[in-house]
């Protein structure tokens, strides 16, 4: 199959935006991390959020992707854990279309594979954004998760943490493994979702709840009624989803089970509901979660405001990328700066493991200093 010009344009626009954005927009504020991690987090979350609007703008304005959102919606600014079925490898990016309307992109953090942090541009920005990188081995991930969640609770910055309890996207291979897991544990086989692994979910909810940093759990079901772009390769080939449907269920923290065992059962119940909901979705005509296609809770932004944000994003990032190329062409000092920052981003990840780890180390340092002053 031939590579699509549309697909290459999309991938290159996102890469160049993340690469130059990391160097030009995020690079100058890195020293703030050493002085005040909390203020650094406040500022960089907002800078990164400007880039998160770019894929939304491209998908909807340039490639005509239709987004339908039904269900409960979000309360703007609330702290939550977002759990979602993992239909494709790209669900996390498509979710930004929903969050732009119903929440604030600056609040979102994602649990994702540790290997992604090494990607130039994308990985650098995700490190600065303090995304949660995991090895997908619980004995290694537990301590890291605990440290990051403690940090988020300490700085009191509102957080919406996205995780995929299934652990991977739905394919023939992963479905076979899920079916084997179901057979071993006397669970029913599922067609539209994978059986969730709830250890990480229960740990995160318990930790945030104890840290008084959780208002709700948002259970989101995503579906693609017309075509399913399973991987990044499909985007390169120009196979963008024609429609993306999100169904949101909001569960206040006061209604969640108190024990880990009950929380695991609660998570499995949500996945059984997803299986039924998706079966109805794909068997119905027209395909949709609610036939009227209307969310019970209105978005926190009007479609006019969302449209203006998307248009402004396209204009800004087009101009910004053009400016950076002009700078590389015209100014030797700019070329030197880009080279130096590229080395900084690359070397720190090799030596320290990532900017999010340096940020937490700075926070621990200042926290200990404050405690020492109190003792004196």
Short mmCIF file of N, CA, C and O in Angstrom, two decimals, residues 178-267:
data_model
loop_
_atom_site.label_atom_id
_atom_site.label_comp_id
_atom_site.label_asym_id
_atom_site.label_seq_id
_atom_site.Cartn_x
_atom_site.Cartn_y
_atom_site.Cartn_z
N UNK A 178 -6.32 -12.81 25.85
CA UNK A 178 -7.40 -12.48 26.78
C UNK A 178 -8.34 -13.66 26.96
O UNK A 178 -8.79 -13.94 28.08
N UNK A 179 -8.62 -14.37 25.88
CA UNK A 179 -9.48 -15.56 25.97
C UNK A 179 -8.82 -16.63 26.83
O UNK A 179 -9.50 -17.33 27.60
N UNK A 180 -7.50 -16.79 26.68
CA UNK A 180 -6.79 -17.77 27.50
C UNK A 180 -6.84 -17.38 28.97
O UNK A 180 -7.02 -18.23 29.85
N UNK A 181 -6.69 -16.09 29.24
CA UNK A 181 -6.79 -15.60 30.62
C UNK A 181 -8.19 -15.87 31.18
O UNK A 181 -8.34 -16.28 32.34
N UNK A 182 -9.20 -15.65 30.34
CA UNK A 182 -10.58 -15.90 30.78
C UNK A 182 -10.79 -17.37 31.10
O UNK A 182 -11.43 -17.72 32.11
N UNK A 183 -10.25 -18.25 30.26
CA UNK A 183 -10.41 -19.69 30.49
C UNK A 183 -9.73 -20.12 31.79
O UNK A 183 -10.26 -20.94 32.54
N UNK A 184 -8.56 -19.56 32.06
CA UNK A 184 -7.82 -19.92 33.27
C UNK A 184 -8.51 -19.43 34.54
O UNK A 184 -8.34 -20.01 35.61
N UNK A 185 -9.29 -18.35 34.42
CA UNK A 185 -9.89 -17.74 35.60
C UNK A 185 -11.42 -17.85 35.62
O UNK A 185 -12.08 -17.14 36.38
N UNK A 186 -11.95 -18.76 34.80
CA UNK A 186 -13.40 -19.00 34.76
C UNK A 186 -14.20 -17.72 34.50
O UNK A 186 -15.20 -17.44 35.15
N UNK A 187 -13.71 -16.94 33.54
CA UNK A 187 -14.38 -15.71 33.15
C UNK A 187 -14.95 -15.86 31.74
O UNK A 187 -14.44 -16.65 30.94
N UNK A 188 -15.99 -15.12 31.41
CA UNK A 188 -16.56 -15.23 30.06
C UNK A 188 -15.62 -14.61 29.02
O UNK A 188 -14.90 -13.65 29.30
N UNK A 189 -15.63 -15.16 27.82
CA UNK A 189 -14.86 -14.58 26.74
C UNK A 189 -15.55 -13.31 26.25
O UNK A 189 -16.77 -13.20 26.28
N UNK A 190 -14.73 -12.36 25.81
CA UNK A 190 -15.25 -11.10 25.32
C UNK A 190 -14.84 -10.89 23.87
O UNK A 190 -13.76 -11.30 23.46
N UNK A 191 -15.70 -10.21 23.11
CA UNK A 191 -15.45 -9.98 21.70
C UNK A 191 -14.97 -8.56 21.41
O UNK A 191 -14.19 -8.34 20.48
N UNK A 192 -15.42 -7.60 22.19
CA UNK A 192 -15.18 -6.20 21.86
C UNK A 192 -14.18 -5.51 22.78
O UNK A 192 -13.75 -4.39 22.50
N UNK A 193 -13.82 -6.15 23.87
CA UNK A 193 -12.81 -5.63 24.79
C UNK A 193 -11.94 -6.78 25.26
O UNK A 193 -12.28 -7.95 25.06
N UNK A 194 -10.83 -6.44 25.89
CA UNK A 194 -9.98 -7.43 26.53
C UNK A 194 -10.26 -7.42 28.03
O UNK A 194 -10.69 -6.40 28.59
N UNK A 195 -10.02 -8.52 28.68
CA UNK A 195 -10.20 -8.55 30.12
C UNK A 195 -9.21 -7.60 30.79
O UNK A 195 -8.02 -7.61 30.47
N UNK A 196 -9.70 -6.75 31.69
CA UNK A 196 -8.81 -5.76 32.32
C UNK A 196 -7.90 -6.39 33.37
O UNK A 196 -8.28 -7.34 34.05
N UNK A 197 -6.69 -5.84 33.47
CA UNK A 197 -5.79 -6.14 34.58
C UNK A 197 -5.93 -4.98 35.55
O UNK A 197 -5.52 -3.86 35.25
N UNK A 198 -6.50 -5.23 36.69
CA UNK A 198 -6.95 -4.14 37.56
C UNK A 198 -5.97 -3.76 38.66
O UNK A 198 -6.25 -2.86 39.45
N UNK A 199 -4.80 -4.41 38.72
CA UNK A 199 -3.86 -4.12 39.81
C UNK A 199 -3.44 -2.66 39.82
O UNK A 199 -3.47 -1.98 40.86
N UNK A 200 -3.02 -2.16 38.67
CA UNK A 200 -2.59 -0.77 38.59
C UNK A 200 -3.72 0.20 38.86
O UNK A 200 -3.53 1.22 39.54
N UNK A 201 -4.89 -0.11 38.35
CA UNK A 201 -6.05 0.77 38.55
C UNK A 201 -6.39 0.89 40.03
O UNK A 201 -6.57 2.01 40.55
N UNK A 202 -6.47 -0.22 40.73
CA UNK A 202 -6.83 -0.16 42.15
C UNK A 202 -5.75 0.55 42.95
O UNK A 202 -6.06 1.31 43.88
N UNK A 203 -4.49 0.33 42.60
CA UNK A 203 -3.40 1.00 43.31
C UNK A 203 -3.48 2.52 43.12
O UNK A 203 -3.35 3.29 44.09
N UNK A 204 -3.71 2.96 41.90
CA UNK A 204 -3.78 4.39 41.60
C UNK A 204 -4.95 5.05 42.31
O UNK A 204 -4.82 6.11 42.92
N UNK A 205 -6.12 4.42 42.23
CA UNK A 205 -7.30 4.99 42.88
C UNK A 205 -7.09 5.07 44.39
O UNK A 205 -7.39 6.10 45.02
N UNK A 206 -6.57 4.01 44.99
CA UNK A 206 -6.33 4.02 46.44
C UNK A 206 -5.34 5.11 46.83
O UNK A 206 -5.54 5.83 47.82
N UNK A 207 -4.28 5.24 46.05
CA UNK A 207 -3.24 6.21 46.38
C UNK A 207 -3.76 7.64 46.25
O UNK A 207 -3.52 8.48 47.14
N UNK A 208 -4.46 7.94 45.17
CA UNK A 208 -4.99 9.28 44.99
C UNK A 208 -6.09 9.59 46.00
O UNK A 208 -6.21 10.72 46.48
N UNK A 209 -6.88 8.60 46.33
CA UNK A 209 -7.94 8.80 47.31
C UNK A 209 -7.35 9.11 48.69
O UNK A 209 -7.81 10.02 49.38
N UNK A 210 -6.33 8.37 49.07
CA UNK A 210 -5.69 8.62 50.36
C UNK A 210 -4.98 9.97 50.38
O UNK A 210 -4.86 10.60 51.43
N UNK A 211 -4.51 10.41 49.21
CA UNK A 211 -3.86 11.71 49.12
C UNK A 211 -4.82 12.86 48.91
O UNK A 211 -4.39 13.99 48.65
N UNK A 212 -6.12 12.58 49.01
CA UNK A 212 -7.16 13.60 48.82
C UNK A 212 -6.98 14.33 47.49
O UNK A 212 -7.05 15.55 47.41
N UNK A 213 -6.73 13.54 46.44
CA UNK A 213 -6.49 14.14 45.12
C UNK A 213 -7.34 13.44 44.05
O UNK A 213 -6.90 13.27 42.92
N UNK A 214 -8.55 13.03 44.43
CA UNK A 214 -9.42 12.32 43.49
C UNK A 214 -10.87 12.71 43.75
O UNK A 214 -11.35 12.61 44.87
N UNK A 215 -11.53 13.17 42.69
CA UNK A 215 -12.95 13.52 42.78
C UNK A 215 -13.85 12.48 42.13
O UNK A 215 -15.00 12.31 42.55
N UNK A 216 -13.34 11.80 41.09
CA UNK A 216 -14.21 10.88 40.36
C UNK A 216 -13.37 9.94 39.50
O UNK A 216 -12.18 10.18 39.27
N UNK A 217 -14.01 8.89 39.04
CA UNK A 217 -13.46 8.03 37.99
C UNK A 217 -14.34 8.20 36.76
O UNK A 217 -15.57 8.12 36.85
N UNK A 218 -13.72 8.49 35.63
CA UNK A 218 -14.45 8.59 34.37
C UNK A 218 -14.20 7.33 33.56
O UNK A 218 -13.06 7.01 33.21
N UNK A 219 -15.26 6.62 33.29
CA UNK A 219 -15.20 5.40 32.50
C UNK A 219 -15.63 5.75 31.08
O UNK A 219 -16.80 6.05 30.84
N UNK A 220 -14.68 5.72 30.15
CA UNK A 220 -14.96 6.13 28.77
C UNK A 220 -14.89 4.91 27.85
O UNK A 220 -13.93 4.14 27.89
N UNK A 221 -15.91 4.76 27.05
CA UNK A 221 -15.93 3.72 26.02
C UNK A 221 -15.78 4.40 24.66
O UNK A 221 -16.52 5.33 24.34
N UNK A 222 -14.79 3.94 23.89
CA UNK A 222 -14.54 4.53 22.58
C UNK A 222 -14.89 3.50 21.51
O UNK A 222 -14.67 2.29 21.68
N UNK A 223 -15.44 3.98 20.41
CA UNK A 223 -15.81 3.10 19.30
C UNK A 223 -15.64 3.85 17.98
O UNK A 223 -15.73 5.08 17.93
N UNK A 224 -15.42 3.07 16.93
CA UNK A 224 -15.20 3.63 15.59
C UNK A 224 -16.21 2.98 14.65
O UNK A 224 -16.03 1.83 14.24
N UNK A 225 -17.27 3.68 14.30
CA UNK A 225 -18.38 3.04 13.57
C UNK A 225 -18.10 2.75 12.10
O UNK A 225 -18.76 1.90 11.51
N UNK A 226 -17.15 3.43 11.49
CA UNK A 226 -16.99 3.30 10.04
C UNK A 226 -15.67 2.66 9.63
O UNK A 226 -15.63 1.82 8.75
N UNK A 227 -14.58 3.06 10.22
CA UNK A 227 -13.29 2.42 9.94
C UNK A 227 -12.42 2.54 11.18
O UNK A 227 -12.59 3.46 11.98
N UNK A 228 -11.50 1.60 11.35
CA UNK A 228 -10.71 1.52 12.57
C UNK A 228 -9.23 1.61 12.21
O UNK A 228 -8.64 0.64 11.71
N UNK A 229 -8.60 2.76 12.44
CA UNK A 229 -7.14 2.88 12.21
C UNK A 229 -6.40 2.26 13.39
O UNK A 229 -6.20 2.90 14.42
N UNK A 230 -5.96 1.03 13.23
CA UNK A 230 -5.44 0.27 14.36
C UNK A 230 -4.09 0.78 14.86
O UNK A 230 -3.83 0.80 16.06
N UNK A 231 -3.24 1.22 13.93
CA UNK A 231 -1.88 1.60 14.31
C UNK A 231 -1.48 2.91 13.63
O UNK A 231 -2.20 3.45 12.79
N UNK A 232 -0.27 3.37 13.98
CA UNK A 232 0.28 4.56 13.35
C UNK A 232 0.44 4.36 11.84
O UNK A 232 0.34 5.32 11.07
N UNK A 233 0.67 3.13 11.44
CA UNK A 233 0.83 2.82 10.01
C UNK A 233 -0.41 3.21 9.22
O UNK A 233 -0.30 3.71 8.09
N UNK A 234 -1.58 3.01 9.80
CA UNK A 234 -2.81 3.37 9.10
C UNK A 234 -2.88 4.88 8.87
O UNK A 234 -3.38 5.33 7.84
N UNK A 235 -2.39 5.66 9.84
CA UNK A 235 -2.39 7.11 9.65
C UNK A 235 -1.41 7.50 8.54
O UNK A 235 -1.71 8.39 7.74
N UNK A 236 -0.25 6.86 8.52
CA UNK A 236 0.72 7.15 7.46
C UNK A 236 0.12 6.85 6.09
O UNK A 236 0.40 7.55 5.10
N UNK A 237 -0.72 5.84 6.03
CA UNK A 237 -1.39 5.48 4.78
C UNK A 237 -2.60 6.36 4.49
O UNK A 237 -3.29 6.17 3.49
N UNK A 238 -2.86 7.32 5.38
CA UNK A 238 -3.98 8.24 5.17
C UNK A 238 -5.32 7.70 5.61
O UNK A 238 -6.36 8.27 5.26
N UNK A 239 -5.33 6.63 6.39
CA UNK A 239 -6.59 6.01 6.83
C UNK A 239 -6.99 6.59 8.19
O UNK A 239 -6.81 5.97 9.24
N UNK A 240 -7.56 7.78 8.16
CA UNK A 240 -8.02 8.43 9.38
C UNK A 240 -9.43 7.95 9.72
O UNK A 240 -10.21 7.63 8.81
N UNK A 241 -9.78 7.91 11.00
CA UNK A 241 -11.15 7.49 11.34
C UNK A 241 -12.15 8.53 10.84
O UNK A 241 -11.96 9.73 11.03
N UNK A 242 -13.21 8.06 10.22
CA UNK A 242 -14.21 9.00 9.74
C UNK A 242 -15.08 9.50 10.89
O UNK A 242 -15.56 10.63 10.86
N UNK A 243 -15.30 8.64 11.87
CA UNK A 243 -16.04 9.03 13.07
C UNK A 243 -15.40 8.40 14.30
O UNK A 243 -14.90 7.28 14.23
N UNK A 244 -15.44 9.13 15.41
CA UNK A 244 -15.01 8.60 16.70
C UNK A 244 -16.13 8.88 17.70
O UNK A 244 -16.58 10.02 17.83
N UNK A 245 -16.59 7.83 18.38
CA UNK A 245 -17.66 7.99 19.37
C UNK A 245 -17.10 7.71 20.76
O UNK A 245 -16.42 6.70 20.98
N UNK A 246 -17.43 8.60 21.69
CA UNK A 246 -17.05 8.42 23.09
C UNK A 246 -18.32 8.40 23.94
O UNK A 246 -19.20 9.26 23.77
N UNK A 247 -18.38 7.43 24.84
CA UNK A 247 -19.47 7.41 25.82
C UNK A 247 -18.85 7.51 27.21
O UNK A 247 -18.00 6.69 27.58
N UNK A 248 -19.26 8.52 27.96
CA UNK A 248 -18.63 8.84 29.25
C UNK A 248 -19.58 8.49 30.39
O UNK A 248 -20.75 8.88 30.38
N UNK A 249 -19.06 7.76 31.36
CA UNK A 249 -19.77 7.53 32.62
C UNK A 249 -18.91 8.09 33.75
O UNK A 249 -17.73 7.77 33.86
N UNK A 250 -19.52 8.92 34.58
CA UNK A 250 -18.80 9.54 35.69
C UNK A 250 -19.24 8.90 37.01
O UNK A 250 -20.43 8.81 37.31
N UNK A 251 -18.25 8.47 37.80
CA UNK A 251 -18.51 7.85 39.10
C UNK A 251 -17.82 8.68 40.18
O UNK A 251 -16.58 8.66 40.28
N UNK A 252 -18.57 9.42 40.99
CA UNK A 252 -17.95 10.19 42.08
C UNK A 252 -17.18 9.27 43.02
O UNK A 252 -17.55 8.11 43.23
N UNK A 253 -16.11 9.79 43.59
CA UNK A 253 -15.26 8.96 44.45
C UNK A 253 -16.04 8.43 45.64
O UNK A 253 -15.74 7.34 46.16
N UNK A 254 -17.06 9.14 46.07
CA UNK A 254 -17.86 8.70 47.22
C UNK A 254 -18.63 7.41 46.93
O UNK A 254 -19.03 6.70 47.86
N UNK A 255 -18.84 7.10 45.64
CA UNK A 255 -19.60 5.91 45.27
C UNK A 255 -18.70 4.72 44.95
O UNK A 255 -19.20 3.62 44.69
N UNK A 256 -17.39 4.91 44.98
CA UNK A 256 -16.47 3.82 44.66
C UNK A 256 -16.32 2.89 45.87
O UNK A 256 -16.37 3.35 47.01
N UNK A 257 -16.11 1.60 45.63
CA UNK A 257 -15.86 0.67 46.75
C UNK A 257 -14.61 1.08 47.52
O UNK A 257 -13.68 1.67 46.97
N UNK A 258 -14.59 0.75 48.79
CA UNK A 258 -13.49 1.18 49.64
C UNK A 258 -12.30 0.23 49.62
O UNK A 258 -11.16 0.66 49.76
N UNK A 259 -12.54 -1.06 49.42
CA UNK A 259 -11.44 -2.03 49.47
C UNK A 259 -10.91 -2.31 48.07
O UNK A 259 -11.62 -2.16 47.06
N UNK A 260 -9.66 -2.76 48.01
CA UNK A 260 -9.03 -3.07 46.72
C UNK A 260 -9.74 -4.23 46.02
O UNK A 260 -9.92 -4.22 44.80
N UNK A 261 -10.14 -5.23 46.80
CA UNK A 261 -10.83 -6.39 46.21
C UNK A 261 -12.15 -5.97 45.57
O UNK A 261 -12.48 -6.38 44.44
N UNK A 262 -12.90 -5.15 46.28
CA UNK A 262 -14.17 -4.68 45.73
C UNK A 262 -13.95 -3.77 44.53
O UNK A 262 -14.75 -3.76 43.59
N UNK A 263 -12.86 -3.00 44.56
CA UNK A 263 -12.56 -2.11 43.44
C UNK A 263 -12.19 -2.91 42.19
O UNK A 263 -12.54 -2.53 41.07
N UNK A 264 -11.49 -4.03 42.37
CA UNK A 264 -11.19 -4.91 41.25
C UNK A 264 -12.48 -5.45 40.63
O UNK A 264 -12.63 -5.49 39.40
N UNK A 265 -13.40 -5.88 41.48
CA UNK A 265 -14.68 -6.38 40.98
C UNK A 265 -15.45 -5.28 40.28
O UNK A 265 -16.09 -5.51 39.23
N UNK A 266 -15.38 -4.08 40.82
CA UNK A 266 -16.05 -2.92 40.21
C UNK A 266 -15.50 -2.67 38.81
O UNK A 266 -16.26 -2.41 37.87
N UNK A 267 -14.19 -2.75 38.66
CA UNK A 267 -13.56 -2.54 37.36
C UNK A 267 -14.01 -3.62 36.36
O UNK A 267 -14.32 -3.31 35.21
#
